[in-house]
Amino acid sequence: MKTIKVENITKSYGKVKALQYINLTVNKGEIFGLIGPDGAGKTSLIRILVTLILPDSGDAYVMDKHVIKEYKKIREIIGYMPQRFSLYMDLSVEENLQFYANIFGATIKENYSLIEPIYKQIEPFKKRKAGELSGGMKQKLALSCALIHKPQVLFLDEPTTGVDAVSRVEFWEMLHNYKKEGITIFVSTPYMDEAWQCDKLAFIKNGSILSVSTPNDILDNYPLNVFEIKYENLAELITFLNKHLAGAIVARFGTTLHCSSDKTEREMRELLYNFEHVQVRVIKPTIEDSFLLLSQDK
């Protein structure tokens, strides 16, 4: 069953084309990741799917319900956690949760088993105002509120942005548990390393979908050799490689370079022969390498 179906969706803000003929399908029970940099169109697409804004053209369905014609029905069966913390800062943790339960005609008690793994971590602070919580605790409260009515589909817009590494790991563990409960999860993120947590990925850039596939398929079909290169002057090396390797993709990865090219390892070593103490080795491609390749101007 297709939980989400997007057909030729477009959206512009003045002269800015936020979404350009987007087509996607998401299966029931999947964790579907929308991966891309800031400004790529991730938030616009999610806001259309949760019925907060209208597309300029195209159609979209959530659980076979049209996002415009049946928006009220969609709002009853989805949970939504926006990019920015949007709960009531002056209400306590407990009051926020009760408020959202009342909106959906639910109670905390009837769905407590679903939110219990998260709520147990914030329950010691249940009398504290939401505005006084740490970033990680705010995230857990927002997720609890999004789940309080046991939605069929959960939409999360960059939920781990600005959250510490430990909280990010905990958050994804919780998402996998909700997947086991049968909840379909549609999540956007700018973090390429989170791609491995998803069953399927869509790369988006400048409002266009570049690719839709599983993480493993994306890497298995990578068409170039990827070289990790270490050198004391990376800027010099980048200039040299861009000049002498037509069509190669050269990018800085921390203290090393990744160079994707159709050259063999022997040819690459010969090319860099005059660079003293340079280190070259072939590595497996990463999700970042794949995204950079897809982002190249055709």
C-alpha positions as semicolon CSV with decimal commas, in nm:
position;residue;x (nm);y (nm);z (nm)
1;M;0,000;0,000;0,000
2;K;0,124;0,347;-0,091
3;T;0,098;0,554;0,226
4;I;0,217;0,870;0,053
5;K;0,187;0,953;-0,315
6;V;0,317;1,274;-0,471
7;E;0,244;1,355;-0,836
8;N;0,410;1,648;-1,015
9;I;0,397;1,883;-0,716
10;T;0,530;2,235;-0,775
11;K;0,561;2,528;-0,536
12;S;0,706;2,876;-0,582
13;Y;0,753;3,172;-0,354
14;G;0,761;3,466;-0,589
15;K;1,045;3,398;-0,830
16;V;1,193;3,122;-0,614
17;K;1,099;2,773;-0,733
18;A;1,092;2,572;-0,411
19;L;0,961;2,249;-0,566
20;Q;0,979;2,147;-0,930
21;Y;0,755;1,858;-1,043
22;I;0,815;1,632;-0,744
23;N;0,712;1,266;-0,776
24;L;0,740;1,025;-0,483
25;T;0,576;0,718;-0,335
26;V;0,620;0,590;0,019
27;N;0,517;0,239;0,123
28;K;0,335;0,154;0,443
29;G;0,570;0,092;0,736
30;E;0,876;0,254;0,575
31;I;1,116;0,506;0,717
32;F;1,149;0,734;0,415
33;G;1,427;0,991;0,423
34;L;1,430;1,320;0,235
35;I;1,797;1,419;0,221
36;G;1,933;1,751;0,106
37;P;2,101;2,078;0,205
38;D;1,927;2,379;0,356
39;G;1,698;2,549;0,107
40;A;1,654;2,235;-0,104
41;G;1,275;2,224;-0,063
42;K;1,240;1,967;0,216
43;T;1,024;2,180;0,445
44;S;0,800;2,299;0,162
45;L;0,722;1,942;0,059
46;I;0,648;1,832;0,415
47;R;0,425;2,134;0,478
48;I;0,225;2,045;0,168
49;L;0,189;1,683;0,282
50;V;0,070;1,784;0,629
51;T;-0,182;2,024;0,468
52;L;-0,030;2,348;0,598
53;I;0,038;2,507;0,259
54;L;-0,105;2,457;-0,089
55;P;0,097;2,344;-0,391
56;D;0,087;2,554;-0,707
57;S;0,013;2,245;-0,913
58;G;0,010;1,867;-0,890
59;D;-0,153;1,625;-0,648
60;A;-0,053;1,454;-0,327
61;Y;-0,220;1,187;-0,117
62;V;-0,167;1,060;0,237
63;M;-0,338;0,728;0,310
64;D;-0,528;0,772;-0,018
65;K;-0,665;1,108;0,098
66;H;-0,607;1,418;-0,114
67;V;-0,407;1,686;0,070
68;I;-0,644;1,963;-0,045
69;K;-0,983;1,799;-0,082
70;E;-0,956;1,584;0,231
71;Y;-0,719;1,785;0,447
72;K;-0,931;1,752;0,762
73;K;-0,922;1,372;0,743
74;I;-0,545;1,378;0,691
75;R;-0,490;1,592;0,999
76;E;-0,665;1,332;1,212
77;I;-0,432;1,048;1,112
78;I;-0,089;1,213;1,097
79;G;0,164;1,336;1,348
80;Y;0,386;1,633;1,263
81;M;0,704;1,757;1,425
82;P;0,816;2,082;1,258
83;Q;1,173;2,194;1,222
84;R;1,139;2,464;1,484
85;F;1,012;2,387;1,831
86;S;0,649;2,499;1,820
87;L;0,497;2,388;2,149
88;Y;0,373;2,632;2,409
89;M;0,673;2,767;2,596
90;D;0,470;2,887;2,896
91;L;0,296;2,553;2,948
92;S;0,459;2,272;3,139
93;V;0,564;1,944;2,982
94;E;0,253;1,776;3,120
95;E;0,023;2,060;3,010
96;N;0,156;2,055;2,654
97;L;0,102;1,682;2,627
98;Q;-0,250;1,707;2,769
99;F;-0,333;1,994;2,535
100;Y;-0,238;1,796;2,224
101;A;-0,420;1,488;2,349
102;N;-0,738;1,698;2,393
103;I;-0,710;1,836;2,039
104;F;-0,732;1,485;1,896
105;G;-0,992;1,361;2,140
106;A;-0,739;1,126;2,296
107;T;-0,602;1,082;2,644
108;I;-0,249;1,039;2,769
109;K;-0,351;0,717;2,943
110;E;-0,489;0,536;2,637
111;N;-0,175;0,590;2,428
112;Y;0,079;0,598;2,709
113;S;0,238;0,268;2,602
114;L;0,333;0,428;2,269
115;I;0,503;0,734;2,415
116;E;0,631;0,568;2,734
117;P;0,992;0,513;2,612
118;I;1,024;0,886;2,542
119;Y;0,806;1,024;2,816
120;K;0,992;0,835;3,089
121;Q;1,298;1,044;3,002
122;I;1,114;1,374;3,037
123;E;0,869;1,277;3,313
124;P;1,103;1,402;3,591
125;F;1,059;1,748;3,435
126;K;0,683;1,724;3,376
127;K;0,614;2,038;3,585
128;R;0,884;2,240;3,409
129;K;0,785;2,490;3,141
130;A;0,865;2,375;2,788
131;G;1,070;2,689;2,725
132;E;1,309;2,592;3,004
133;L;1,394;2,248;2,864
134;S;1,723;2,158;2,693
135;G;1,729;2,102;2,318
136;G;1,717;1,724;2,349
137;M;1,430;1,735;2,599
138;K;1,233;1,973;2,378
139;Q;1,276;1,730;2,092
140;K;1,144;1,441;2,301
141;L;0,845;1,644;2,419
142;A;0,764;1,747;2,062
143;L;0,780;1,386;1,947
144;S;0,557;1,277;2,236
145;C;0,298;1,537;2,139
146;A;0,313;1,428;1,774
147;L;0,246;1,067;1,878
148;I;-0,015;1,119;2,151
149;H;-0,306;1,026;1,919
150;K;-0,127;0,724;1,767
151;P;-0,095;0,856;1,409
152;Q;-0,069;0,629;1,107
153;V;0,194;0,852;0,945
154;L;0,458;1,058;1,124
155;F;0,618;1,358;0,952
156;L;0,944;1,489;1,098
157;D;1,117;1,797;0,956
158;E;1,489;1,791;1,041
159;P;1,416;1,658;1,391
160;T;1,781;1,619;1,497
161;T;1,915;1,957;1,385
162;G;2,103;2,121;1,671
163;V;2,078;1,812;1,892
164;D;2,383;1,646;2,048
165;A;2,522;1,323;1,905
166;V;2,392;1,100;2,186
167;S;2,039;1,238;2,154
168;R;2,052;1,186;1,778
169;V;2,132;0,817;1,825
170;E;1,855;0,779;2,085
171;F;1,607;0,956;1,858
172;W;1,668;0,720;1,565
173;E;1,638;0,419;1,794
174;M;1,293;0,545;1,893
175;L;1,194;0,591;1,529
176;H;1,283;0,230;1,452
177;N;1,065;0,120;1,742
178;Y;0,773;0,322;1,603
179;K;0,826;0,162;1,265
180;K;0,778;-0,175;1,437
181;E;0,445;-0,040;1,566
182;G;0,336;0,000;1,203
183;I;0,380;0,376;1,181
184;T;0,507;0,508;0,848
185;I;0,775;0,773;0,900
186;F;0,863;1,052;0,657
187;V;1,170;1,237;0,781
188;S;1,384;1,512;0,635
189;T;1,745;1,570;0,734
190;P;2,053;1,761;0,617
191;Y;2,277;1,497;0,776
192;M;2,400;1,245;0,522
193;D;2,508;0,999;0,791
194;E;2,143;0,960;0,894
195;A;2,063;0,821;0,549
196;W;2,160;0,473;0,670
197;Q;1,872;0,480;0,915
198;C;1,617;0,498;0,631
199;D;1,462;0,218;0,426
200;K;1,450;0,444;0,123
201;L;1,602;0,780;0,034
202;A;1,516;1,070;-0,190
203;F;1,794;1,318;-0,263
204;I;1,660;1,669;-0,320
205;K;1,844;1,980;-0,436
206;N;1,710;2,314;-0,562
207;G;1,356;2,181;-0,549
208;S;1,422;1,877;-0,767
209;I;1,448;1,509;-0,677
210;L;1,783;1,373;-0,792
211;S;1,736;1,008;-0,700
212;V;1,509;0,772;-0,506
213;S;1,652;0,440;-0,391
214;T;1,769;0,238;-0,092
215;P;2,099;0,344;0,068
216;N;2,270;0,020;-0,038
217;D;2,150;0,046;-0,398
218;I;2,276;0,403;-0,419
219;L;2,627;0,298;-0,317
220;D;2,628;-0,030;-0,513
221;N;2,557;0,163;-0,832
222;Y;2,821;0,429;-0,778
223;P;3,002;0,442;-1,115
224;L;3,342;0,590;-1,019
225;N;3,643;0,503;-0,806
226;V;3,666;0,702;-0,484
227;F;4,012;0,799;-0,362
228;E;4,087;0,924;-0,013
229;I;4,388;1,154;-0,036
230;K;4,592;1,297;0,250
231;Y;4,827;1,587;0,195
232;E;4,955;1,879;0,403
233;N;4,824;2,147;0,164
234;L;4,472;2,044;0,063
235;A;4,393;2,372;-0,112
236;E;4,691;2,322;-0,347
237;L;4,582;1,966;-0,414
238;I;4,221;2,065;-0,490
239;T;4,340;2,321;-0,746
240;F;4,568;2,066;-0,911
241;L;4,306;1,790;-0,930
242;N;4,036;2,019;-1,067
243;K;4,278;2,130;-1,338
244;H;4,407;1,788;-1,440
245;L;4,108;1,559;-1,386
246;A;3,822;1,659;-1,611
247;G;3,491;1,531;-1,478
248;A;3,630;1,435;-1,138
249;I;3,451;1,529;-0,817
250;V;3,686;1,670;-0,555
251;A;3,564;1,757;-0,206
252;R;3,717;1,813;0,134
253;F;3,620;1,557;0,399
254;G;3,767;1,680;0,727
255;T;4,147;1,659;0,698
256;T;4,136;1,455;0,375
257;L;4,006;1,485;0,021
258;H;3,769;1,254;-0,159
259;C;3,825;1,241;-0,532
260;S;3,578;1,048;-0,747
261;S;3,720;0,963;-1,087
262;D;3,732;0,694;-1,356
263;K;4,109;0,674;-1,304
264;T;4,265;0,358;-1,162
265;E;4,463;0,368;-0,839
266;R;4,786;0,334;-1,037
267;E;4,692;0,626;-1,263
268;M;4,604;0,841;-0,964
269;R;4,936;0,769;-0,794
270;E;5,123;0,855;-1,112
271;L;4,931;1,181;-1,145
272;L;5,025;1,281;-0,790
273;Y;5,383;1,155;-0,810
274;N;5,539;1,501;-0,760
275;F;5,345;1,572;-0,441
276;E;5,582;1,478;-0,160
277;H;5,434;1,262;0,119
278;V;5,093;1,242;-0,045
279;Q;4,887;0,939;0,061
280;V;4,632;0,780;-0,173
281;R;4,398;0,487;-0,117
282;V;4,080;0,357;-0,276
283;I;3,779;0,358;-0,044
284;K;3,414;0,267;-0,067
285;P;3,184;0,553;-0,169
286;T;2,981;0,727;0,099
287;I;2,633;0,876;0,085
288;E;2,800;1,218;0,064
289;D;2,998;1,107;-0,241
290;S;2,678;0,988;-0,407
291;F;2,501;1,314;-0,335
292;L;2,790;1,516;-0,477
293;L;2,786;1,305;-0,793
294;L;2,410;1,347;-0,838
295;S;2,443;1,720;-0,777
296;Q;2,682;1,772;-1,065
297;D;2,549;1,977;-1,355
298;K;2,463;1,740;-1,636
